[in-house]
Coordinates of C-alpha atoms (C1' of nucleotides) in Angstrom, one line a residue:
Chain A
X1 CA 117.0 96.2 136.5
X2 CA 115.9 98.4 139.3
X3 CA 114.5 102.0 139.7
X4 CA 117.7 104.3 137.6
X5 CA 117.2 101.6 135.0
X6 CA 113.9 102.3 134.5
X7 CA 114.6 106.0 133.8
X8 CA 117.7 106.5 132.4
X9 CA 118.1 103.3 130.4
X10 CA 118.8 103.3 126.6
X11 CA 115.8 101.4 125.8
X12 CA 113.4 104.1 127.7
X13 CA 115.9 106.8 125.4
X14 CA 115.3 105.1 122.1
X15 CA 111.7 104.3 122.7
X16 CA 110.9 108.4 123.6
X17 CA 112.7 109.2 119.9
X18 CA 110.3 106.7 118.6
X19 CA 107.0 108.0 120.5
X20 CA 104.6 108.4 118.2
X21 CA 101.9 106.5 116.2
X22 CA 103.5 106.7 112.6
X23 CA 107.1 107.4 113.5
X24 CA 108.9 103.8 113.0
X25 CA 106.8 103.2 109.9
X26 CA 108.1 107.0 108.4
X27 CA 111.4 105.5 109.3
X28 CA 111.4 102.0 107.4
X29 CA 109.9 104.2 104.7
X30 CA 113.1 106.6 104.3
X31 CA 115.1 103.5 104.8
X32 CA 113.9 101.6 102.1
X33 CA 112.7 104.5 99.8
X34 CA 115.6 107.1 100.3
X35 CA 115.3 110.8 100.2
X36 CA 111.7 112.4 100.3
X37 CA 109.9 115.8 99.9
X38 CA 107.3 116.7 102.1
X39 CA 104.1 115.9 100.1
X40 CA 105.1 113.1 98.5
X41 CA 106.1 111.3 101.9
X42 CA 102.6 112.4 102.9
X43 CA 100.4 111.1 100.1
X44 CA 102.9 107.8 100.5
X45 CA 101.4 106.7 103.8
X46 CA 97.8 106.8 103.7
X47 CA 95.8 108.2 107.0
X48 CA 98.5 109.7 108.4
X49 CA 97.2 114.0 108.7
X50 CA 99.8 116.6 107.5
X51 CA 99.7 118.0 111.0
X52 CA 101.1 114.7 112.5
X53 CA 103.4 114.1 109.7
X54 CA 105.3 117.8 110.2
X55 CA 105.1 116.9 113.7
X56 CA 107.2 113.4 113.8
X57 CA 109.0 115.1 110.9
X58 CA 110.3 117.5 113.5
X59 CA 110.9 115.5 116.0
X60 CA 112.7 113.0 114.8
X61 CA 114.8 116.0 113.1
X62 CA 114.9 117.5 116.4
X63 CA 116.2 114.1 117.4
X64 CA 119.2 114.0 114.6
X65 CA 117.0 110.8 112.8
X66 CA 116.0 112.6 110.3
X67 CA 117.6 115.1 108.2
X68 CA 115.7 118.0 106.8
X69 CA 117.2 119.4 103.3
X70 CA 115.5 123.2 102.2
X71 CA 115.9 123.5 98.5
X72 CA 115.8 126.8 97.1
X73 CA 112.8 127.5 94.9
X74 CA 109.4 128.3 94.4
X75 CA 107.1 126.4 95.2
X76 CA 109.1 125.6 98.1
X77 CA 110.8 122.0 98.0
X78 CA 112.4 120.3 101.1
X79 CA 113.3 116.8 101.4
X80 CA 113.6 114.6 104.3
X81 CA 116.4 111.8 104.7
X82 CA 117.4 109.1 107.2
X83 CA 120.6 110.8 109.4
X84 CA 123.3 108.2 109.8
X85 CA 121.8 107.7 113.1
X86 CA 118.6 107.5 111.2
X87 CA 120.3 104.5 109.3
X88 CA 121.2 102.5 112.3
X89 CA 117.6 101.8 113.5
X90 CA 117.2 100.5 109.9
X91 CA 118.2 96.6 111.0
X92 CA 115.9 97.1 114.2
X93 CA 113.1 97.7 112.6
X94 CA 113.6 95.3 110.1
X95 CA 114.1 92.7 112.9
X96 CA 110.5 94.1 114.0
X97 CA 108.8 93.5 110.8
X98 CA 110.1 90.1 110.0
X99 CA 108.8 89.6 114.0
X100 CA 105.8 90.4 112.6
X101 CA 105.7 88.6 109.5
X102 CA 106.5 85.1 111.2
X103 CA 105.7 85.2 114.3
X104 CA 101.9 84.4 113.9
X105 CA 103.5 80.7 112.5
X106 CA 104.9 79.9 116.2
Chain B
X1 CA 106.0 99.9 99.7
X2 CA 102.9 100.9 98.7
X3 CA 99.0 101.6 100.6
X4 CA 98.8 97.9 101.4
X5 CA 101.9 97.2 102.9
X6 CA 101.4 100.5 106.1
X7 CA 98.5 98.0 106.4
X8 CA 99.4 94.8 106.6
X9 CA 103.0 94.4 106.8
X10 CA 104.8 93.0 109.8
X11 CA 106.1 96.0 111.1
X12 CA 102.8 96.7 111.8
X13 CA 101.9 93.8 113.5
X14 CA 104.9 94.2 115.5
X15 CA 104.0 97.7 116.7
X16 CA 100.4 96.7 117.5
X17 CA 101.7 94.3 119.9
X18 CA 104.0 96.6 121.1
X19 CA 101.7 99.6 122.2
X20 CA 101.2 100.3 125.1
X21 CA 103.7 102.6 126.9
X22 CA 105.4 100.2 129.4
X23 CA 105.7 96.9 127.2
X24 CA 108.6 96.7 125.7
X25 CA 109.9 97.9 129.2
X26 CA 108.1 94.4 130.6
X27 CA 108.8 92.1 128.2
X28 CA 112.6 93.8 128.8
X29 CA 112.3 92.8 132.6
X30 CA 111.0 89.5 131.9
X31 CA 113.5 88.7 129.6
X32 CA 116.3 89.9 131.8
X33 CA 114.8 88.4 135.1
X34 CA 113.1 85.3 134.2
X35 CA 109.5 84.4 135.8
X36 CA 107.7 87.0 138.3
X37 CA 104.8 87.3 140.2
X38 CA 102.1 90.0 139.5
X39 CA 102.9 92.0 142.3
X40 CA 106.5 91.7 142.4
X41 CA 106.6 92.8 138.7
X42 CA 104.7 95.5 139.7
X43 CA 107.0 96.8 142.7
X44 CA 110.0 96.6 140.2
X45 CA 108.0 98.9 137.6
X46 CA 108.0 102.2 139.0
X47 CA 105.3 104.6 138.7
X48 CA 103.0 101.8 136.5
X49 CA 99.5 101.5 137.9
X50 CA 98.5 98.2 138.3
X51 CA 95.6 98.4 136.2
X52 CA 97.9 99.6 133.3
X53 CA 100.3 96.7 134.6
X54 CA 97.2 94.0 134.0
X55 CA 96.3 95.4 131.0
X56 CA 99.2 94.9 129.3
X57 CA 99.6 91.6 130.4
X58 CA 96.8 90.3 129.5
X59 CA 97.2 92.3 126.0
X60 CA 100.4 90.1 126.0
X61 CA 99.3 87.5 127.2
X62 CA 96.9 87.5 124.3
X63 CA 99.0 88.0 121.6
X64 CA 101.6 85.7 122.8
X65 CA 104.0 87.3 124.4
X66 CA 103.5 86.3 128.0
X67 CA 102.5 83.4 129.5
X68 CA 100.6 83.0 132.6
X69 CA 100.8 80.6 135.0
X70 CA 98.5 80.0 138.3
X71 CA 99.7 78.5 141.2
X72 CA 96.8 77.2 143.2
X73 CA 96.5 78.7 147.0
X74 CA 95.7 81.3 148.6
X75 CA 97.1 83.9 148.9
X76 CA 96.5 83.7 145.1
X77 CA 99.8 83.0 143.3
X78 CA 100.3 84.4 139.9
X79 CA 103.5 84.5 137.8
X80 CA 103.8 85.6 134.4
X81 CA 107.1 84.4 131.8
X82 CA 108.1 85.1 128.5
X83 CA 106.8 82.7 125.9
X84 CA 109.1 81.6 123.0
X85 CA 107.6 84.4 121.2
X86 CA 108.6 86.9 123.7
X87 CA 111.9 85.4 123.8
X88 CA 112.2 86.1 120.1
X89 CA 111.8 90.1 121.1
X90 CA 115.0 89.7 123.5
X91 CA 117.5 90.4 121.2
X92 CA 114.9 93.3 119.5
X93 CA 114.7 95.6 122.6
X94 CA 118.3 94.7 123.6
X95 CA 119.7 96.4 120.1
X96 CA 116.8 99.3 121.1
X97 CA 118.7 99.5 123.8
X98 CA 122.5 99.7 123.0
X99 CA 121.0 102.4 120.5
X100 CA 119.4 104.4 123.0
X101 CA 122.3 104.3 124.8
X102 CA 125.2 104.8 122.1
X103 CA 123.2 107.5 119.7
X104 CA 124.2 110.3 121.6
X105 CA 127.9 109.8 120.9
X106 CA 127.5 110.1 117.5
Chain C
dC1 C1' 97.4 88.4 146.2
dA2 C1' 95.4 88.9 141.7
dG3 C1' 92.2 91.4 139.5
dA4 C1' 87.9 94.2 138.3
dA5 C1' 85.3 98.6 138.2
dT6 C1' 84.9 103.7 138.1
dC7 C1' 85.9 107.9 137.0
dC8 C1' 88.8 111.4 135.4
dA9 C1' 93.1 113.9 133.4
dT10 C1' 96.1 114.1 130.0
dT11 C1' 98.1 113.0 125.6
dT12 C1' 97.7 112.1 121.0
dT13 C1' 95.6 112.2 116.7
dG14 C1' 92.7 113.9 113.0
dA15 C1' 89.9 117.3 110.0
dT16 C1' 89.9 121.5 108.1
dA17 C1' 91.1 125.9 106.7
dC18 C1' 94.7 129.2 106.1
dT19 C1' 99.4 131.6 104.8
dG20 C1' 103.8 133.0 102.3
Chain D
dC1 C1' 104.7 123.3 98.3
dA2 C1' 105.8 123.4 103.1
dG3 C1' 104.1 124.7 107.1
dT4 C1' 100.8 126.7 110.9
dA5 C1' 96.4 127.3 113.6
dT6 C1' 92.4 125.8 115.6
dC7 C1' 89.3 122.7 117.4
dA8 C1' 87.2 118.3 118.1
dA9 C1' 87.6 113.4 118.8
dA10 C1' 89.7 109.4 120.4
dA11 C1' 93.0 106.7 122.9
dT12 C1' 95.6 106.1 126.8
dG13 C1' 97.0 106.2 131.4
dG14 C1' 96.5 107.0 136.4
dA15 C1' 94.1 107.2 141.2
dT16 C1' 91.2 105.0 143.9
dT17 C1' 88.2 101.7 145.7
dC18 C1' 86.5 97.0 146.0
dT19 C1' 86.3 91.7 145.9
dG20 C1' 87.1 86.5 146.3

DNA sequence: CAGAATCCATTTTGATACTG
DNA sequence: CAGTATCAAAATGGATTCTG
């Protein structure tokens, strides 16, 4: 693995889609939970700010993970969804937290 | 998943061993090219500082990850490995990295 | 060579209040 | 309800210098 690698390699690509504190955890959470409207995904994962939240939100839509569905209405409703490429990271990060679950028995 | 599992579940874990921005690009390397010294980890890493380099080491190193291993002499002789642990994350960054490198087809 | 110590710049996150 | 704006706080990373 030499210099290019470094920089253009898939794993540097998937990691910058994931970049951000609470981003694999929103993730695992659409995975597992489905389809999700704004403030209930919010007051689902405790700590997280609403700024930060709109901000992953929008990046990871921006990064076709995520996809953002505006329901007509008032009070406005839009729900957030895993994209299919969303969906393929499911069995990563499920690798990751079983790492994590069993890997303090080694 | 509920307010104690953001908190304590594996994923978690997983990510808290994982931060730090040129990890999972080490533990990569490592896993790709076997045992290396300090510094000729840190000529194949471009643009890491070596300070950031140790650091994450010896993060890894304390969680785990890395092993270290001191060669008596002088110059100093350092070389730091995968552990069985680390090895565990092989397969883990290499489906990061197929994805990184496939997702833009979708 | 491996590593520690400083100091500083930048990035990232969080709290809060506000709008249509 | 979804989303924005502002500002402060914290975490992270990088450059450089120094040592046994």
């Amino acid at each position: 693995m030499d210099y290019k690698d470094f920089e253009n390699c898939g794993l540097k690509k998937a990691l910058d889609m994931l970049s951000g504190k609470w981003k694999p955890m929103i993730l695992y959470f659409l995975f597992y939970q489905g389809e999700f409207r704004f403030n209930d995904l919010w007051r689902s994962i405790p700590r997280i700010s609403k700024k930060v939240l709109m901000e992953h939100l929008q990046e990871m839509v921006g990064n076709d993970l995520v996809i953002r569905r505006e329901v007509n209405g008032f009070p406005s409703e839009v729900r957030y969804a895993l994209s299919r490429k969303g969906k393929a990271l499911g069995p990563v990060l499920s690798a990751l937290d079983e790492f994590g679950n069993t890997s303090n028995l080694n």
